[in-house]
Amino acid sequence: MKLIVGLGNPGAKYARNRHNIGFMALDRIAADHGFPAWKGKHQGAISEGRFGSLRAVLLKPETFMNNSGQSVQAAAKFYKIEPQDVIVLHDEIDLAPGKVKCKSGGGHAGHNGLRSLHQHIGPEYHRVRLGVGHPGHKDAVPGYVLRDFPKADEDWLDDVLRGISDGAAELAAWDTAKFLNTVAMRVSPARSGTGSKGPKAAKPAPAPAPAPADEPQTAQKTPLQKLMERFR
């Protein structure tokens, strides 16, 4: 069994925040793969289902971001899931908007949700880093991640979320190469059957303009007509 965690803050006021992209990803997975309705349990919202033969528990901690580890620890203990079978999806300011990367273990890089997970289950879990961009200065980060995605971001955000859902089975199996390829097919689809743009087709030459009505159509006259014209 796998525990797939999306990080975010509970409540409607945070629902479209950049910080809540992990929640958004799990909502898309649950809807697309027929998981049952969310239930309140383990200090969060959970939904249990399958990707083929692989069982998975989706978890959205409702302890607020800074205490996400409490909910993850409680769920992992209940289902007897080791940290190596926990996969966490979270916002990443150090990646450009729309970029997705996977990582296993390592530091929390100052992310408060990850810091809490480190404290409660250790660092040996898997992460899916979902790029939301950087505001440009570290002092602006809190306000930036707690603001809604602007309308201009809706297209790439929808593509990323759908790509994550498309690759949910590979994600659960932690087949990162296949998962990231599936996401890329949504975000940057191939332009041809070979996946390359290919050379541009040559433009057809413009058709010659028709001759004016009073201009002699000499090319269409017989030799006899041409000879008769010379003696007029």
Backbone as CSV, one residue per row, in Angstrom:
resi,resn,N_x,N_y,N_z,CA_x,CA_y,CA_z,C_x,C_y,C_z
1,MET,0.834,-1.193,0.000,0.000,0.000,0.000,0.871,1.246,0.000
2,LYS,0.411,2.269,-0.701,1.115,3.541,-0.758,0.263,4.622,-0.101
3,LEU,0.938,5.549,0.549,0.281,6.729,1.108,0.703,7.925,0.260
4,ILE,-0.261,8.491,-0.467,0.018,9.632,-1.345,-0.567,10.872,-0.696
5,VAL,0.292,11.822,-0.374,-0.079,12.998,0.411,0.003,14.246,-0.457
6,GLY,-1.021,15.058,-0.404,-0.971,16.377,-1.028,-0.941,17.419,0.071
7,LEU,-0.007,18.368,-0.001,0.096,19.375,1.054,-0.712,20.623,0.696
8,GLY,-1.262,21.248,1.737,-2.044,22.458,1.554,-2.645,22.888,2.869
9,ASN,-3.521,23.872,2.801,-4.239,24.357,3.972,-5.733,24.113,3.786
10,PRO,-6.442,23.705,4.836,-7.869,23.432,4.704,-8.688,24.721,4.652
11,GLY,-9.860,24.629,4.019,-10.772,25.769,3.995,-10.840,26.427,2.635
12,ALA,-12.021,26.993,2.336,-12.268,27.577,1.019,-11.350,28.756,0.722
13,LYS,-10.961,29.535,1.727,-10.147,30.726,1.479,-8.753,30.379,0.957
14,TYR,-8.309,29.139,1.193,-6.982,28.726,0.731,-7.035,27.839,-0.513
15,ALA,-8.218,27.479,-0.945,-8.379,26.405,-1.938,-7.592,26.619,-3.219
16,ARG,-7.481,27.873,-3.695,-6.796,28.140,-4.967,-5.418,28.763,-4.764
17,ASN,-4.920,28.750,-3.536,-3.569,29.277,-3.262,-2.500,28.438,-3.955
18,ARG,-1.388,29.063,-4.263,-0.235,28.317,-4.797,0.203,27.233,-3.809
19,HIS,0.103,27.533,-2.523,0.508,26.588,-1.476,-0.345,25.320,-1.500
20,ASN,-1.502,25.382,-2.153,-2.439,24.260,-2.136,-2.406,23.405,-3.390
21,ILE,-1.383,23.532,-4.181,-1.333,22.746,-5.415,-1.300,21.243,-5.122
22,GLY,-0.779,20.848,-3.967,-0.789,19.434,-3.592,-2.205,18.922,-3.377
23,PHE,-3.035,19.717,-2.694,-4.448,19.373,-2.531,-5.125,19.243,-3.897
24,MET,-4.854,20.219,-4.769,-5.480,20.232,-6.099,-5.143,18.965,-6.878
25,ALA,-3.886,18.542,-6.788,-3.451,17.345,-7.515,-4.193,16.107,-7.014
26,LEU,-4.341,15.976,-5.690,-5.051,14.813,-5.145,-6.536,14.839,-5.502
27,ASP,-7.135,16.023,-5.510,-8.542,16.124,-5.912,-8.722,15.648,-7.352
28,ARG,-7.790,16.003,-8.228,-7.875,15.581,-9.625,-7.695,14.074,-9.744
29,ILE,-6.729,13.516,-9.023,-6.508,12.068,-9.059,-7.754,11.325,-8.576
30,ALA,-8.299,11.748,-7.440,-9.463,11.073,-6.862,-10.652,11.110,-7.815
31,ALA,-10.887,12.253,-8.451,-12.023,12.395,-9.359,-11.843,11.548,-10.613
32,ASP,-10.635,11.549,-11.178,-10.401,10.849,-12.443,-10.334,9.335,-12.284
33,HIS,-9.938,8.854,-11.112,-9.718,7.417,-10.932,-10.795,6.744,-10.080
34,GLY,-11.912,7.434,-9.887,-13.052,6.815,-9.223,-12.857,6.505,-7.758
35,PHE,-12.022,7.266,-7.061,-11.859,7.054,-5.621,-13.128,7.522,-4.906
36,PRO,-13.473,6.912,-3.780,-14.692,7.309,-3.056,-14.577,8.703,-2.448
37,ALA,-15.697,9.189,-1.946,-15.742,10.524,-1.347,-14.742,10.636,-0.195
38,TRP,-14.224,11.843,-0.011,-13.269,12.086,1.062,-13.946,11.905,2.430
39,LYS,-13.180,11.322,3.369,-13.658,11.133,4.732,-12.672,11.756,5.711
40,GLY,-13.198,12.315,6.782,-12.346,12.885,7.817,-11.742,11.800,8.696
41,LYS,-10.429,11.707,8.699,-9.744,10.677,9.478,-8.271,11.045,9.588
42,HIS,-7.643,10.663,10.684,-6.200,10.880,10.887,-5.826,12.357,10.720
43,GLN,-6.654,13.239,11.262,-6.414,14.684,11.205,-6.330,15.192,9.761
44,GLY,-7.061,14.542,8.899,-7.046,14.953,7.500,-8.242,14.395,6.760
45,ALA,-8.227,14.541,5.447,-9.254,13.958,4.580,-8.598,12.837,3.797
46,ILE,-9.209,11.645,3.805,-8.617,10.503,3.126,-9.601,9.892,2.134
47,SER,-9.033,9.203,1.158,-9.820,8.424,0.200,-8.973,7.231,-0.202
48,GLU,-9.525,6.035,-0.085,-8.793,4.810,-0.402,-9.257,4.239,-1.735
49,GLY,-8.305,3.757,-2.529,-8.653,3.161,-3.810,-7.502,2.338,-4.357
50,ARG,-7.562,2.076,-5.656,-6.544,1.242,-6.293,-6.124,1.823,-7.634
51,PHE,-4.882,1.571,-7.981,-4.375,1.765,-9.327,-3.981,0.372,-9.812
52,GLY,-4.901,-0.315,-10.464,-4.663,-1.705,-10.812,-4.630,-2.550,-9.554
53,SER,-3.552,-3.280,-9.359,-3.423,-4.144,-8.182,-2.818,-3.420,-6.987
54,LEU,-2.428,-2.157,-7.167,-1.738,-1.416,-6.115,-2.726,-0.574,-5.317
55,ARG,-2.823,-0.855,-4.021,-3.699,-0.081,-3.145,-3.021,1.227,-2.773
56,ALA,-3.841,2.259,-2.643,-3.302,3.568,-2.282,-4.284,4.314,-1.401
57,VAL,-3.736,5.069,-0.462,-4.520,5.966,0.375,-4.112,7.390,0.011
58,LEU,-5.079,8.201,-0.387,-4.827,9.617,-0.647,-5.113,10.385,0.640
59,LEU,-4.230,11.291,1.002,-4.382,12.040,2.249,-4.132,13.524,2.025
60,LYS,-5.097,14.351,2.473,-4.920,15.796,2.521,-4.923,16.201,4.002
61,PRO,-3.755,16.453,4.590,-3.711,16.837,6.007,-4.521,18.109,6.251
62,GLU,-5.269,18.133,7.333,-6.068,19.307,7.673,-5.582,19.960,8.963
63,THR,-4.304,19.799,9.225,-3.674,20.372,10.410,-3.042,21.725,10.103
64,PHE,-3.256,22.241,8.891,-2.575,23.390,8.330,-1.132,22.993,8.005
65,MET,-0.586,23.694,7.036,0.687,23.301,6.427,1.782,23.026,7.452
66,ASN,1.931,23.918,8.412,3.062,23.822,9.342,3.040,22.581,10.224
67,ASN,1.883,21.921,10.316,1.774,20.717,11.142,1.369,19.495,10.322
68,SER,1.665,19.512,9.038,1.266,18.411,8.152,1.773,17.063,8.627
69,GLY,2.945,17.041,9.244,3.546,15.784,9.678,2.715,15.019,10.687
70,GLN,1.930,15.734,11.484,1.096,15.054,12.478,0.088,14.129,11.797
71,SER,-0.572,14.647,10.770,-1.569,13.863,10.048,-0.915,12.713,9.295
72,VAL,0.202,12.979,8.639,0.890,11.935,7.878,1.371,10.834,8.802
73,GLN,1.910,11.196,9.932,2.373,10.193,10.895,1.225,9.328,11.378
74,ALA,0.082,9.944,11.669,-1.072,9.197,12.170,-1.583,8.212,11.121
75,ALA,-1.667,8.656,9.872,-2.141,7.772,8.805,-1.145,6.652,8.535
76,ALA,0.128,6.984,8.484,1.158,5.969,8.219,1.167,4.910,9.318
77,LYS,0.991,5.330,10.554,0.964,4.380,11.670,-0.257,3.470,11.584
78,PHE,-1.414,4.032,11.256,-2.637,3.251,11.175,-2.555,2.189,10.079
79,TYR,-2.048,2.575,8.917,-1.985,1.651,7.779,-0.688,0.851,7.736
80,LYS,0.192,1.078,8.726,1.482,0.382,8.794,2.298,0.615,7.514
81,ILE,2.411,1.872,7.137,3.138,2.270,5.927,4.463,2.907,6.332
82,GLU,5.542,2.405,5.765,6.872,2.936,6.044,7.097,4.243,5.270
83,PRO,7.998,5.107,5.750,8.273,6.366,5.043,8.635,6.169,3.568
84,GLN,9.296,5.052,3.240,9.688,4.790,1.852,8.485,4.556,0.938
85,ASP,7.307,4.348,1.541,6.082,4.161,0.757,5.151,5.367,0.856
86,VAL,5.697,6.484,1.321,4.950,7.742,1.381,5.421,8.641,0.241
87,ILE,4.467,9.186,-0.506,4.758,10.084,-1.630,4.047,11.401,-1.356
88,VAL,4.780,12.490,-1.360,4.243,13.795,-0.993,4.309,14.745,-2.180
89,LEU,3.184,15.365,-2.520,3.131,16.365,-3.587,3.017,17.743,-2.948
90,HIS,3.905,18.663,-3.360,3.931,19.973,-2.713,4.379,21.066,-3.681
91,ASP,4.072,22.302,-3.319,4.497,23.455,-4.113,5.999,23.657,-3.975
92,GLU,6.616,24.160,-5.039,8.072,24.363,-5.042,8.385,25.710,-5.696
93,ILE,8.814,26.682,-4.889,9.101,28.011,-5.416,10.407,28.056,-6.206
94,ASP,11.269,27.069,-6.018,12.550,27.068,-6.731,12.465,26.414,-8.104
95,LEU,11.256,26.088,-8.547,11.032,25.582,-9.900,10.099,26.538,-10.626
96,ALA,10.334,26.691,-11.916,9.488,27.558,-12.727,8.057,27.022,-12.758
97,PRO,7.067,27.893,-12.914,5.678,27.432,-12.994,5.488,26.358,-14.063
98,GLY,4.836,25.268,-13.682,4.581,24.179,-14.618,5.634,23.093,-14.632
99,LYS,6.789,23.327,-14.009,7.836,22.306,-13.954,7.513,21.288,-12.853
100,VAL,7.802,20.029,-13.125,7.555,18.965,-12.153,8.818,18.125,-12.021
101,LYS,9.259,17.888,-10.798,10.432,17.052,-10.559,10.168,16.117,-9.384
102,CYS,10.865,15.001,-9.378,10.718,14.010,-8.307,12.015,13.914,-7.512
103,LYS,11.866,13.586,-6.254,13.028,13.509,-5.372,12.742,12.517,-4.258
104,SER,13.762,11.817,-3.824,13.640,10.898,-2.692,14.632,11.318,-1.610
105,GLY,14.133,11.486,-0.390,15.005,11.868,0.707,15.514,13.289,0.563
106,GLY,16.512,13.631,1.372,17.112,14.959,1.303,16.503,15.926,2.284
107,GLY,16.898,17.188,2.165,16.438,18.214,3.096,15.076,18.773,2.735
108,HIS,14.571,19.646,3.618,13.245,20.223,3.389,13.307,21.583,2.716
109,ALA,14.514,22.171,2.576,14.729,23.438,1.865,13.857,24.566,2.406
110,GLY,13.522,24.514,3.682,12.762,25.597,4.290,11.260,25.529,4.086
111,HIS,10.776,24.495,3.397,9.333,24.345,3.203,8.717,23.886,4.516
112,ASN,7.775,24.651,5.042,7.238,24.348,6.372,6.510,23.014,6.440
113,GLY,5.814,22.641,5.375,5.128,21.350,5.365,6.118,20.199,5.409
114,LEU,7.173,20.308,4.604,8.200,19.261,4.592,8.970,19.229,5.905
115,ARG,9.218,20.388,6.471,9.907,20.432,7.766,9.124,19.632,8.807
116,SER,7.807,19.779,8.808,6.969,19.038,9.749,7.021,17.541,9.476
117,LEU,7.024,17.158,8.193,7.139,15.731,7.863,8.472,15.173,8.342
118,HIS,9.545,15.927,8.147,10.852,15.471,8.622,10.815,15.194,10.121
119,GLN,10.145,16.071,10.856,10.094,15.935,12.312,9.291,14.715,12.759
120,HIS,8.289,14.331,11.968,7.379,13.271,12.401,7.656,11.895,11.791
121,ILE,8.141,11.857,10.550,8.406,10.535,9.948,9.825,10.417,9.391
122,GLY,10.632,11.463,9.548,11.988,11.416,9.012,12.013,11.853,7.550
123,PRO,13.205,11.897,6.946,13.344,12.426,5.593,13.227,11.402,4.470
124,GLU,13.048,10.131,4.788,13.149,9.091,3.767,11.847,8.823,3.012
125,TYR,11.116,9.871,2.701,9.905,9.720,1.898,10.163,10.295,0.504
126,HIS,9.262,10.042,-0.406,9.389,10.543,-1.778,8.619,11.854,-1.923
127,ARG,9.100,12.710,-2.828,8.409,13.980,-3.052,8.211,14.222,-4.540
128,VAL,7.118,14.884,-4.857,6.884,15.407,-6.200,6.840,16.922,-6.051
129,ARG,7.825,17.588,-6.614,7.972,19.038,-6.487,7.240,19.715,-7.641
130,LEU,6.261,20.522,-7.320,5.408,21.154,-8.325,5.745,22.644,-8.397
131,GLY,6.389,23.036,-9.469,6.860,24.409,-9.593,5.750,25.446,-9.639
132,VAL,5.893,26.488,-8.822,4.945,27.608,-8.839,5.655,28.941,-9.076
133,GLY,6.981,28.900,-9.241,7.734,30.127,-9.464,8.086,30.838,-8.169
134,HIS,8.964,31.813,-8.271,9.481,32.554,-7.118,9.105,34.024,-7.253
135,PRO,8.729,34.681,-6.158,8.354,36.096,-6.256,9.531,37.029,-6.481
136,GLY,10.766,36.527,-6.324,11.937,37.358,-6.580,12.711,37.745,-5.339
137,HIS,12.072,37.726,-4.197,12.745,38.055,-2.944,12.180,37.163,-1.843
138,LYS,13.055,36.673,-0.983,12.621,35.709,0.034,11.585,36.289,0.988
139,ASP,11.627,37.598,1.239,10.654,38.207,2.143,9.240,38.201,1.562
140,ALA,9.148,38.055,0.259,7.836,38.067,-0.392,7.218,36.669,-0.509
141,VAL,7.982,35.640,-0.128,7.520,34.261,-0.327,6.224,33.938,0.416
142,PRO,6.099,34.252,1.721,4.859,33.876,2.430,3.601,34.424,1.759
143,GLY,3.615,35.696,1.417,2.450,36.276,0.762,2.209,35.710,-0.611
144,TYR,3.295,35.379,-1.303,3.195,34.846,-2.662,2.532,33.476,-2.683
145,VAL,2.964,32.557,-1.836,2.404,31.203,-1.860,0.995,31.156,-1.277
146,LEU,0.630,32.166,-0.488,-0.704,32.206,0.092,-1.669,33.068,-0.734
147,ARG,-1.289,33.365,-1.976,-2.193,34.027,-2.906,-2.669,33.028,-3.945
148,ASP,-3.841,33.283,-4.484,-4.408,32.402,-5.507,-3.586,32.440,-6.785
149,PHE,-3.631,31.345,-7.519,-3.051,31.348,-8.856,-3.786,32.383,-9.700
150,PRO,-3.065,33.227,-10.436,-3.747,34.191,-11.300,-4.395,33.497,-12.495
151,LYS,-5.311,34.201,-13.122,-6.025,33.625,-14.257,-5.076,33.224,-15.371
152,ALA,-3.978,33.971,-15.521,-3.010,33.679,-16.577,-2.337,32.323,-16.394
153,ASP,-2.380,31.768,-15.187,-1.745,30.475,-14.904,-2.694,29.292,-15.085
154,GLU,-3.945,29.549,-15.374,-4.941,28.476,-15.364,-4.650,27.369,-16.381
155,ASP,-4.171,27.750,-17.573,-3.943,26.742,-18.611,-2.839,25.767,-18.227
156,TRP,-1.672,26.297,-17.836,-0.576,25.379,-17.493,-0.906,24.602,-16.221
157,LEU,-1.612,25.229,-15.282,-1.971,24.540,-14.042,-2.887,23.360,-14.342
158,ASP,-3.865,23.565,-15.199,-4.772,22.479,-15.559,-4.020,21.354,-16.258
159,ASP,-3.086,21.706,-17.140,-2.295,20.682,-17.834,-1.465,19.860,-16.847
160,VAL,-0.834,20.530,-15.891,-0.007,19.825,-14.898,-0.861,18.886,-14.054
161,LEU,-1.994,19.372,-13.575,-2.855,18.543,-12.728,-3.383,17.340,-13.495
162,ARG,-3.783,17.535,-14.736,-4.269,16.421,-15.544,-3.135,15.440,-15.859
163,GLY,-1.938,15.964,-16.077,-0.795,15.094,-16.329,-0.458,14.231,-15.127
164,ILE,-0.523,14.826,-13.934,-0.286,14.063,-12.703,-1.318,12.961,-12.562
165,SER,-2.570,13.286,-12.856,-3.632,12.277,-12.768,-3.430,11.181,-13.810
166,ASP,-3.046,11.569,-15.035,-2.783,10.573,-16.081,-1.719,9.578,-15.634
167,GLY,-0.714,10.085,-14.910,0.405,9.235,-14.499,0.294,8.726,-13.079
168,ALA,-0.912,8.729,-12.510,-1.068,8.371,-11.097,-0.604,6.949,-10.789
169,ALA,-0.853,6.012,-11.701,-0.425,4.628,-11.460,1.095,4.541,-11.405
170,GLU,1.772,5.245,-12.330,3.242,5.261,-12.321,3.767,5.995,-11.089
171,LEU,3.047,7.034,-10.676,3.429,7.759,-9.468,3.367,6.840,-8.259
172,ALA,2.275,6.107,-8.118,2.108,5.214,-6.974,3.185,4.133,-6.954
173,ALA,3.595,3.676,-8.132,4.652,2.663,-8.224,6.035,3.303,-8.110
174,TRP,6.088,4.615,-8.022,7.320,5.418,-8.002,8.220,5.088,-9.194
175,ASP,7.571,4.960,-10.354,8.293,4.839,-11.621,8.401,6.262,-12.158
176,THR,9.419,6.981,-11.681,9.485,8.418,-11.941,9.689,8.754,-13.414
177,ALA,10.430,7.932,-14.133,10.661,8.211,-15.557,9.347,8.190,-16.333
178,LYS,8.555,7.145,-16.133,7.271,7.052,-16.833,6.299,8.127,-16.360
179,PHE,6.305,8.380,-15.063,5.407,9.403,-14.519,5.717,10.769,-15.124
180,LEU,6.966,11.177,-15.112,7.330,12.490,-15.630,7.095,12.578,-17.135
181,ASN,7.287,11.476,-17.833,7.006,11.463,-19.268,5.512,11.673,-19.528
182,THR,4.679,11.049,-18.702,3.238,11.207,-18.851,2.811,12.648,-18.587
183,VAL,3.393,13.255,-17.558,3.099,14.663,-17.277,3.528,15.541,-18.441
184,ALA,4.719,15.269,-18.977,5.239,16.068,-20.087,4.352,15.987,-21.320
185,MET,3.719,14.845,-21.522,2.846,14.689,-22.682,1.622,15.594,-22.591
186,ARG,1.222,15.940,-21.377,0.129,16.893,-21.186,0.628,18.333,-21.294
187,VAL,1.766,18.589,-20.663,2.270,19.954,-20.580,2.880,20.416,-21.894
188,SER,3.643,19.525,-22.555,4.295,19.846,-23.827,4.051,18.716,-24.813
189,PRO,2.838,18.605,-25.340,2.532,17.492,-26.246,3.352,17.555,-27.522
190,ALA,3.667,16.375,-28.068,4.410,16.307,-29.322,3.589,16.950,-30.429
191,ARG,4.255,17.598,-31.366,3.577,18.278,-32.465,3.387,17.386,-33.675
192,SER,3.985,16.208,-33.664,3.802,15.284,-34.784,3.934,13.873,-34.249
193,GLY,3.760,12.894,-35.131,3.837,11.503,-34.704,5.217,11.117,-34.221
194,THR,6.244,11.845,-34.659,7.609,11.538,-34.249,8.030,12.354,-33.051
195,GLY,7.157,13.280,-32.608,7.502,14.089,-31.456,8.337,15.300,-31.800
196,SER,8.566,15.583,-33.074,9.345,16.742,-33.465,8.512,17.638,-34.355
197,LYS,8.894,18.891,-34.390,8.138,19.840,-35.180,8.295,19.583,-36.668
198,GLY,9.518,19.195,-37.072,9.763,18.941,-38.481,9.865,20.227,-39.271
199,PRO,10.357,20.130,-40.532,10.500,21.337,-41.345,9.145,21.884,-41.744
200,LYS,9.110,23.178,-41.923,7.875,23.803,-42.355,7.607,23.463,-43.811
201,ALA,6.358,23.230,-44.136,5.997,22.946,-45.521,6.160,24.198,-46.361
202,ALA,6.685,24.018,-47.559,6.875,25.160,-48.444,5.522,25.723,-48.854
203,LYS,5.458,27.051,-48.898,4.216,27.676,-49.318,4.029,27.496,-50.813
204,PRO,2.805,27.204,-51.271,2.589,27.057,-52.709,2.800,28.379,-53.431
205,ALA,3.352,28.289,-54.639,3.587,29.493,-55.429,2.251,30.122,-55.789
206,PRO,2.188,31.460,-55.757,0.920,32.110,-56.085,0.534,31.863,-57.537
207,ALA,-0.752,31.726,-57.794,-1.226,31.505,-59.164,-1.031,32.763,-59.976
208,PRO,-0.656,32.654,-61.258,-0.459,33.839,-62.087,-1.752,34.615,-62.237
209,ALA,-1.621,35.933,-62.239,-2.811,36.770,-62.372,-3.399,36.610,-63.756
210,PRO,-4.731,36.558,-63.878,-5.341,36.424,-65.208,-5.098,37.655,-66.057
211,ALA,-4.942,37.452,-67.341,-4.711,38.571,-68.255,-5.968,39.403,-68.376
212,PRO,-5.826,40.730,-68.551,-7.001,41.575,-68.752,-7.820,41.090,-69.929
213,ALA,-9.106,41.420,-69.895,-10.012,40.908,-70.929,-9.659,41.388,-72.314
214,ASP,-9.083,42.621,-72.442,-8.791,43.149,-73.782,-7.392,42.818,-74.256
215,GLU,-6.618,42.070,-73.498,-5.254,41.701,-73.901,-5.316,40.475,-74.776
216,PRO,-4.656,40.492,-75.924,-4.716,39.332,-76.835,-4.166,38.086,-76.162
217,GLN,-4.863,37.024,-76.283,-4.431,35.741,-75.720,-3.647,34.998,-76.789
218,THR,-2.436,35.521,-77.140,-1.664,35.000,-78.268,-1.270,33.555,-78.071
219,ALA,-1.113,33.153,-76.841,-0.670,31.780,-76.607,-1.725,30.776,-77.012
220,GLN,-2.968,31.233,-77.154,-4.045,30.313,-77.479,-4.438,30.351,-78.971
221,LYS,-3.748,31.224,-79.821,-4.098,31.350,-81.243,-3.357,30.304,-82.084
222,THR,-3.987,29.910,-83.187,-3.368,28.945,-84.087,-2.349,29.663,-84.964
223,PRO,-1.404,28.948,-85.546,-0.426,29.576,-86.464,-1.095,30.313,-87.627
224,LEU,-2.188,29.790,-88.130,-2.867,30.437,-89.262,-3.426,31.787,-88.849
225,GLN,-4.011,31.859,-87.606,-4.547,33.127,-87.130,-3.442,34.166,-86.974
226,LYS,-2.298,33.741,-86.442,-1.178,34.667,-86.281,-0.707,35.208,-87.631
227,LEU,-0.652,34.341,-88.678,-0.201,34.776,-90.007,-1.166,35.769,-90.615
228,MET,-2.476,35.541,-90.450,-3.486,36.439,-90.996,-3.390,37.815,-90.354
229,GLU,-3.054,37.852,-89.009,-2.935,39.124,-88.328,-1.814,39.981,-88.881
230,ARG,-0.783,39.359,-89.404,0.383,40.118,-89.907,0.027,40.885,-91.186
231,PHE,-1.017,40.434,-91.931,-1.360,41.093,-93.197,-2.610,41.974,-93.082
232,ARG,-3.067,42.233,-91.843,-4.219,43.105,-91.672,-3.812,44.567,-91.855
